[in-house]
CSV table of C-alpha atoms in Angstrom, one decimal:
chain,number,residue,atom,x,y,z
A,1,UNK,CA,17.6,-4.0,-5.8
A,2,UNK,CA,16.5,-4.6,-2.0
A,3,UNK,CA,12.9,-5.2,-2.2
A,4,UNK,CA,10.2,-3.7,0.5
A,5,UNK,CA,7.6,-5.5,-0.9
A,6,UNK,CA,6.5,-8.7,-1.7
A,7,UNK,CA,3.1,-9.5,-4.1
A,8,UNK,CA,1.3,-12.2,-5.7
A,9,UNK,CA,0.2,-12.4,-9.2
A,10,UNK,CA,-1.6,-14.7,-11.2
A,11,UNK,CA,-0.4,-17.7,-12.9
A,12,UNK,CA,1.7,-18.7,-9.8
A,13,UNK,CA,4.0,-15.4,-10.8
A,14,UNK,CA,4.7,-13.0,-7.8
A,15,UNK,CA,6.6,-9.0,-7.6
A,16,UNK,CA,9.3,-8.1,-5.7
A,17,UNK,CA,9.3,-3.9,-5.2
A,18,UNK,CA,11.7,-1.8,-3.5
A,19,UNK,CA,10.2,1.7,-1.6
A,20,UNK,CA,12.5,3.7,-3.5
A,21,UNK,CA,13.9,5.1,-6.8
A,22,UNK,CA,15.9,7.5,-8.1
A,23,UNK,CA,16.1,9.6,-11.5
A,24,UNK,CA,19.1,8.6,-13.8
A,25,UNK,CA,20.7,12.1,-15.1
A,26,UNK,CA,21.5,12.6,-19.1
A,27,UNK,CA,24.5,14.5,-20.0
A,28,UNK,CA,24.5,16.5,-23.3
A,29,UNK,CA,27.5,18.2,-24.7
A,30,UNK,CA,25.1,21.3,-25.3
A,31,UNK,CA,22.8,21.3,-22.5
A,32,UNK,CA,24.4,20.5,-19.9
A,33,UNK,CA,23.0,17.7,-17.2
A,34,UNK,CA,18.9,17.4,-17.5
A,35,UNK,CA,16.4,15.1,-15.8
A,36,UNK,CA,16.5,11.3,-17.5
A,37,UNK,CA,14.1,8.2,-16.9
A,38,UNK,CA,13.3,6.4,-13.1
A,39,UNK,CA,15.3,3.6,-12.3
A,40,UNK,CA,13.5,0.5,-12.5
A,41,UNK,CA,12.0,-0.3,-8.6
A,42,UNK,CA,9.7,-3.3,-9.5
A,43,UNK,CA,10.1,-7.1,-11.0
A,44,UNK,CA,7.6,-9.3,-12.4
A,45,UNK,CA,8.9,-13.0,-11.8
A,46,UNK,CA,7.8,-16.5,-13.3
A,47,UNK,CA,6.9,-19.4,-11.0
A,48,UNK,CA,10.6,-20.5,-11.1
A,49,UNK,CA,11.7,-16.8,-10.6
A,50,UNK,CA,13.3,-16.2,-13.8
A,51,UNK,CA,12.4,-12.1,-14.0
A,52,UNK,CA,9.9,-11.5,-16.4
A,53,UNK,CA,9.8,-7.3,-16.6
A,54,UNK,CA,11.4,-4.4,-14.7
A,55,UNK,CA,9.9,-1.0,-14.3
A,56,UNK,CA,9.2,1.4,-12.0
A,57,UNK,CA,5.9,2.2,-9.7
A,58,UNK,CA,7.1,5.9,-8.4
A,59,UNK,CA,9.2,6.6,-5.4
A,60,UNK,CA,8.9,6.1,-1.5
A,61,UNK,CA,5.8,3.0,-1.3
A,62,UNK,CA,5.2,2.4,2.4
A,63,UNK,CA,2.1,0.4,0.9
A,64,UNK,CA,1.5,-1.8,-2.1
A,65,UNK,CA,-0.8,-4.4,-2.9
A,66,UNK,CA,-2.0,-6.6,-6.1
A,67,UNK,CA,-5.3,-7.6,-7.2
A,68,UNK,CA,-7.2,-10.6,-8.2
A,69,UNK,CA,-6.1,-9.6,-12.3
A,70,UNK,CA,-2.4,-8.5,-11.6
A,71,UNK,CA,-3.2,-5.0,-11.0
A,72,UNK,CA,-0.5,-3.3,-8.6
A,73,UNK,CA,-1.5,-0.8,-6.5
A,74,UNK,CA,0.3,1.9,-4.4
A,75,UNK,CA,0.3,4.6,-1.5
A,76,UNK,CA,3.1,7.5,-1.4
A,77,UNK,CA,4.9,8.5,1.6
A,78,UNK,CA,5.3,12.2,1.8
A,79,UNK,CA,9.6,12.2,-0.2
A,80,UNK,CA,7.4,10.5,-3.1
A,81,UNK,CA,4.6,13.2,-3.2
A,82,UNK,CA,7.1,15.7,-3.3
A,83,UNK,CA,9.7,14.3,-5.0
A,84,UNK,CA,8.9,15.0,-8.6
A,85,UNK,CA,7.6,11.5,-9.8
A,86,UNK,CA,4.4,12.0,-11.7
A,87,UNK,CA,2.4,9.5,-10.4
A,88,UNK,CA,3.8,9.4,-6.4
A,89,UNK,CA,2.4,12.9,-6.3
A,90,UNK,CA,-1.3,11.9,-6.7
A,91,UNK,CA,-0.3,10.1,-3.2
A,92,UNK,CA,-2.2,6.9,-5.0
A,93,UNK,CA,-1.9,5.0,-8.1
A,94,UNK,CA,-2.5,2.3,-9.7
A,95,UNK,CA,-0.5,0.5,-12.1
A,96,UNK,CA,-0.2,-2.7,-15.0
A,97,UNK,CA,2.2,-5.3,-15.5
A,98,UNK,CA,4.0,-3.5,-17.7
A,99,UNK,CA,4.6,-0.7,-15.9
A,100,UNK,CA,1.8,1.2,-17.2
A,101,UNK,CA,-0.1,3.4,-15.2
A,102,UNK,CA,-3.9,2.4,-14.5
A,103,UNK,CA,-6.0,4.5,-12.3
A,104,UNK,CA,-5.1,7.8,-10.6
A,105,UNK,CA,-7.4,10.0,-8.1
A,106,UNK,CA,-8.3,12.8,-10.2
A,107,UNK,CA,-9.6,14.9,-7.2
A,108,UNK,CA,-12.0,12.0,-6.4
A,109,UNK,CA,-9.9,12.2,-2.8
A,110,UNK,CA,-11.2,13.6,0.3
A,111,UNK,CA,-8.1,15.4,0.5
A,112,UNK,CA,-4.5,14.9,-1.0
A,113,UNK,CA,-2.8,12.3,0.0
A,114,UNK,CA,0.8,12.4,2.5
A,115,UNK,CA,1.5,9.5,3.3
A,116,UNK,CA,0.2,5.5,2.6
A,117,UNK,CA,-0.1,3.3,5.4
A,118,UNK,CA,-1.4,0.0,4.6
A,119,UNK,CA,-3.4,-1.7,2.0
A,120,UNK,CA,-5.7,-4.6,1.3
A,121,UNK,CA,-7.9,-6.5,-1.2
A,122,UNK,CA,-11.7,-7.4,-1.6
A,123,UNK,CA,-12.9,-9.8,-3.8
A,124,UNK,CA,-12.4,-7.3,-6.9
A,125,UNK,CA,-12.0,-4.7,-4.6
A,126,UNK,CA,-9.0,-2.7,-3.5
A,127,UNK,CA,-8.5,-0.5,-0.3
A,128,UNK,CA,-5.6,1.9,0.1
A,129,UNK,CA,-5.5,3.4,3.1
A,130,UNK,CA,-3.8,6.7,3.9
A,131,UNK,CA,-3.9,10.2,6.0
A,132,UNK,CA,-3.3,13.9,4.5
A,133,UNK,CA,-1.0,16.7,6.0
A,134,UNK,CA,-3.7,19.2,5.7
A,135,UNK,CA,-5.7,21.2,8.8
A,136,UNK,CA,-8.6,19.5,8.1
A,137,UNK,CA,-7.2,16.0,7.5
A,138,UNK,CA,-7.0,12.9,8.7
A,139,UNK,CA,-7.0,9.2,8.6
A,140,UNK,CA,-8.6,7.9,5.5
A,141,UNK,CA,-10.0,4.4,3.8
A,142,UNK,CA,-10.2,4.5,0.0
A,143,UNK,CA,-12.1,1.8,-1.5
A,144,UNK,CA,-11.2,1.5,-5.4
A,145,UNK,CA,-13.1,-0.7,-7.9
A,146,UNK,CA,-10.8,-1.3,-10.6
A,147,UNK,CA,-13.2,-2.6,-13.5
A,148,UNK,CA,-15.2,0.9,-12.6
A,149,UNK,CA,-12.5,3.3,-11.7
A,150,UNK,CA,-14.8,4.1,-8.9
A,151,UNK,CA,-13.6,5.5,-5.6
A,152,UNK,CA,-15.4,5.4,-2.2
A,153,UNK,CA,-13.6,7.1,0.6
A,154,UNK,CA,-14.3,7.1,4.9
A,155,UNK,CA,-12.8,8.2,7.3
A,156,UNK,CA,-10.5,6.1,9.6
A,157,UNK,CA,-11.3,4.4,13.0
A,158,UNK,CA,-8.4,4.5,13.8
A,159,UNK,CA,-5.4,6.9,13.1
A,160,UNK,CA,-2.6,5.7,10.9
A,161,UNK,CA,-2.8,2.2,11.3
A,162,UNK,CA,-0.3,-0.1,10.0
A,163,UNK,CA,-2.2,-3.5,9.7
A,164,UNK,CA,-6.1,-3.4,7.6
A,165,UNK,CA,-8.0,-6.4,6.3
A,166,UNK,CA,-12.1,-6.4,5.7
A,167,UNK,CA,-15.2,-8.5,4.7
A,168,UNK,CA,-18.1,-7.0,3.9
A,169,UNK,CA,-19.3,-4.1,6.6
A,170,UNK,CA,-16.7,-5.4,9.1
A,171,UNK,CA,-12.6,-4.7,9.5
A,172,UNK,CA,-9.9,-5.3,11.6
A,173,UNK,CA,-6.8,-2.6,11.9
A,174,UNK,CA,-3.8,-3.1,14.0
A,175,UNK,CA,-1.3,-0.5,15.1
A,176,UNK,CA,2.4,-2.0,15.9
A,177,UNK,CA,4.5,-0.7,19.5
A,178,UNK,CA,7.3,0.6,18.8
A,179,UNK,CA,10.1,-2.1,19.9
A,180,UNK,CA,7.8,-4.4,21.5
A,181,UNK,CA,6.4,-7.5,20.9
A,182,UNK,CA,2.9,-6.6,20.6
A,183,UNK,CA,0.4,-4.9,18.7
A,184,UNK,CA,-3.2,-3.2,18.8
A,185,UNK,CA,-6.1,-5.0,17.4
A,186,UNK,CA,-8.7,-3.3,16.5
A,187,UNK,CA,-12.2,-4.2,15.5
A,188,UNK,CA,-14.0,-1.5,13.6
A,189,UNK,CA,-18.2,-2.1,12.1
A,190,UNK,CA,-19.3,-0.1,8.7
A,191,UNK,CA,-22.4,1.7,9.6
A,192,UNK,CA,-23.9,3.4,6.5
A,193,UNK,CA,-20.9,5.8,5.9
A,194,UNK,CA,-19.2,5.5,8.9
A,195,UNK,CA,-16.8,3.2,10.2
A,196,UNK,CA,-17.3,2.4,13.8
A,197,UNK,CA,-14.8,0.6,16.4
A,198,UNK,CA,-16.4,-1.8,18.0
A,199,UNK,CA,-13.2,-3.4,20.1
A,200,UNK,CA,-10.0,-3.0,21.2
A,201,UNK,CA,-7.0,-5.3,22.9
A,202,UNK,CA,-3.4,-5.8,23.2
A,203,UNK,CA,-2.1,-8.8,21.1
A,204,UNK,CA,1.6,-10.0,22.0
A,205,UNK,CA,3.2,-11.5,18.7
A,206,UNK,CA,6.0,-13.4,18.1
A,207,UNK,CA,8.7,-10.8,17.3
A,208,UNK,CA,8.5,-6.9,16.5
A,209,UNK,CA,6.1,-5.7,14.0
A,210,UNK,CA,8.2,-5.5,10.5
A,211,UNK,CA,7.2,-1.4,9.3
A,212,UNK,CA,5.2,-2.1,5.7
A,213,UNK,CA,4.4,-6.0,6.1
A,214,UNK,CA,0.9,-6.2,7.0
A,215,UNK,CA,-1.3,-6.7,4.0
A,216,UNK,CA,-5.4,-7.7,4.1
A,217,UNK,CA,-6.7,-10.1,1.5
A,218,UNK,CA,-9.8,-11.5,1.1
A,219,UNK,CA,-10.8,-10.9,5.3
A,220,UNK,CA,-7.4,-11.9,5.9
A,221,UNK,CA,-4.8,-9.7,7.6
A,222,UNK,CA,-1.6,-11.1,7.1
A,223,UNK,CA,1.0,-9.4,9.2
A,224,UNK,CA,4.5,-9.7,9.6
A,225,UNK,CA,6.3,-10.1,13.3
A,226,UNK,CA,9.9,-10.6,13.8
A,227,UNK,CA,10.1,-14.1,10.6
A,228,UNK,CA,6.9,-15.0,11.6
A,229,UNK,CA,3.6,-14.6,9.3
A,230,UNK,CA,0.6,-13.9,11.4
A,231,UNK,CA,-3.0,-14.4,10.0
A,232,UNK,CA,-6.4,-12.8,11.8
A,233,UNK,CA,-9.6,-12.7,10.4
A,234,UNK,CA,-11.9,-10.0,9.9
């Protein structure tokens, strides 16, 4: 396994996830080669990181994130939501620790999904954060309330950024540069249905921007440059 992401559970356990799977193929003498299961892309560990479970959360995650009970919850890149895994083409999912799946949109999108970007967490709150392939489409922020299943979605400040965190009615988004030591901060306000930018600078960071390592929690992005953890406030 080489894992793309890094979570945290509760009860001091945490999940290690790799982007990608493949499908294992079954050979029978009368049939021929068909389709078999998805190898296993995610592990549950124990505080002293003896692996607890193994299964699989779809294929090509550029975003993943856990909430406050354990739930895991993922954004497809465009190989996943064409790629024949059940779940990756819904573009979003969410998913137990057991490898069972949770939520799904069920058409409650604005339109369907091509490829995640980032994600964060909210109290008991999760935002997945994504843009579509279509004419119309765009830059989106889904806001998911796992106890309801309910789904809010706006549109994006900010196109495809790599980096989200809020707190109540306010969010910060950052968008890396390429091969450079710095990023775009971006301070957005939520004004009845519509997200609002309300500043933008250029931050330099410690090292490059690592592609899928920025994660909000609680008002806290936490974003990864070059081996160094960076934490701003939303």
């Amino acid at each position: 396994m080489r894992p793309s992401h890094l979570a945290l559970l509760p009860d001091s356990r945490f999940l290690l996830v790799s982007g990608r799977t493949f499908r294992h193929e079954n050979k029978d003498e009368n049939m021929g080669e068909a389709e078999g299961p998805w190898t296993a892309n995610a592990v549950v560990f124990s505080p002293s990181g003896t692996p607890e479970a193994e299964f699989c959360v779809g294929d090509d995650i550029p975003a993943l994130v856990t909430d406050v009970h354990g739930g895991i919850w993922t954004a497809y890149g465009d190989e996943g939501v064409y790629g024949g895994h059940p779940e990756s083409a819904a573009g979003l999912a969410g998913w137990d620790t057991r490898g069972r799946a949770s939520w799904a949109p069920e058409g409650r999108l604005p339109d369907h999904p091509l490829q995640g970007c980032t994600a964060a967490t909210e109290n008991e709150q999760v935002w997945l954060v994504w843009y579509s392939g279509s004419g119309r489409g765009g830059t989106f922020l889904t806001r998911i309330t796992p106890s309801t299943g309910d789904v809010a979605s706006y549109r994006s400040p900010v196109h495809a950024p790599d980096g989200f965190a809020v707190c109540g009615n306010r969010a910060v988004l950052t968008r890396r540069h390429h091969n450079k030591r710095s990023v775009e901060l971006i301070r957005a306000e939520l004004n009845g249905t519509t997200w609002t930018v309300t500043s933008r600078r250029r931050l330099r960071v410690p090292g490059r921007v690592v592609m899928h390592c920025g994660q909000g929690r609680d008002g806290s992005l936490w974003l990864r440059a070059g081996n160094t953890w960076l934490r701003t406030e939303a």
